[in-house]
Amino acid sequence: MKKVYGTASEALEGVLHDGMFIAAGGFGLCGIPELLIAAIRDAGTKDLTVASNNCGIDDF
């Protein structure tokens, strides 16, 4: 890893585009990538396909 970002939004800047496929990891309730999910949501990117082994729980 060459660079450490202060926030998930900074790390995703200029990377996201409409219609892209995103694979996100996680591990049970303790490994939900909350900051990543929020940053993607806040970016306003549309028509995403997201694959995850456990990206969240019901009503999260």
CSV table of C-alpha atoms in Angstrom, one decimal:
chain,number,residue,atom,x,y,z
A,1,MET,CA,0.0,0.0,0.0
A,2,LYS,CA,1.6,3.2,-1.1
A,3,LYS,CA,-0.7,5.8,0.5
A,4,VAL,CA,-2.9,6.1,3.6
A,5,TYR,CA,-6.0,8.2,3.3
A,6,GLY,CA,-7.6,10.1,6.2
A,7,THR,CA,-11.2,9.1,5.2
A,8,ALA,CA,-12.9,6.6,3.0
A,9,SER,CA,-14.2,9.5,0.9
A,10,GLU,CA,-10.7,10.7,0.2
A,11,ALA,CA,-9.7,7.2,-0.8
A,12,LEU,CA,-12.6,6.9,-3.3
A,13,GLU,CA,-12.1,10.4,-4.8
A,14,GLY,CA,-11.9,10.1,-8.6
A,15,VAL,CA,-12.3,6.3,-8.5
A,16,LEU,CA,-16.1,5.8,-8.5
A,17,HIS,CA,-18.2,6.0,-11.6
A,18,ASP,CA,-21.8,5.1,-12.5
A,19,GLY,CA,-22.4,1.5,-13.4
A,20,MET,CA,-19.3,0.0,-11.9
A,21,PHE,CA,-18.9,-3.3,-10.0
A,22,ILE,CA,-17.6,-3.1,-6.5
A,23,ALA,CA,-16.5,-6.1,-4.3
A,24,ALA,CA,-16.3,-5.3,-0.6
A,25,GLY,CA,-15.2,-7.6,2.2
A,26,GLY,CA,-16.5,-7.8,5.7
A,27,PHE,CA,-16.7,-10.4,8.5
A,28,GLY,CA,-19.9,-10.7,10.5
A,29,LEU,CA,-21.2,-7.8,12.5
A,30,CYS,CA,-17.8,-6.7,13.6
A,31,GLY,CA,-16.4,-6.4,10.1
A,32,ILE,CA,-19.1,-4.4,8.3
A,33,PRO,CA,-17.3,-1.8,6.1
A,34,GLU,CA,-19.5,1.0,7.4
A,35,LEU,CA,-17.2,3.9,6.3
A,36,LEU,CA,-16.9,2.5,2.9
A,37,ILE,CA,-20.6,2.0,2.5
A,38,ALA,CA,-21.3,5.5,3.7
A,39,ALA,CA,-18.7,7.1,1.4
A,40,ILE,CA,-20.0,5.3,-1.6
A,41,ARG,CA,-23.6,6.3,-0.7
A,42,ASP,CA,-22.5,9.9,-0.2
A,43,ALA,CA,-20.6,10.1,-3.5
A,44,GLY,CA,-24.0,9.8,-5.3
A,45,THR,CA,-22.7,7.1,-7.7
A,46,LYS,CA,-25.6,5.3,-9.4
A,47,ASP,CA,-26.4,1.9,-11.0
A,48,LEU,CA,-23.7,0.0,-8.9
A,49,THR,CA,-23.4,-3.7,-8.7
A,50,VAL,CA,-22.0,-4.7,-5.3
A,51,ALA,CA,-20.8,-8.1,-4.2
A,52,SER,CA,-19.9,-8.9,-0.7
A,53,ASN,CA,-19.7,-11.9,1.7
A,54,ASN,CA,-21.4,-9.8,4.4
A,55,CYS,CA,-21.8,-6.1,3.7
A,56,GLY,CA,-24.3,-5.5,6.4
A,57,ILE,CA,-27.4,-6.7,8.2
A,58,ASP,CA,-31.1,-6.1,7.8
A,59,ASP,CA,-32.1,-2.5,8.4
A,60,PHE,CA,-28.5,-1.3,8.7
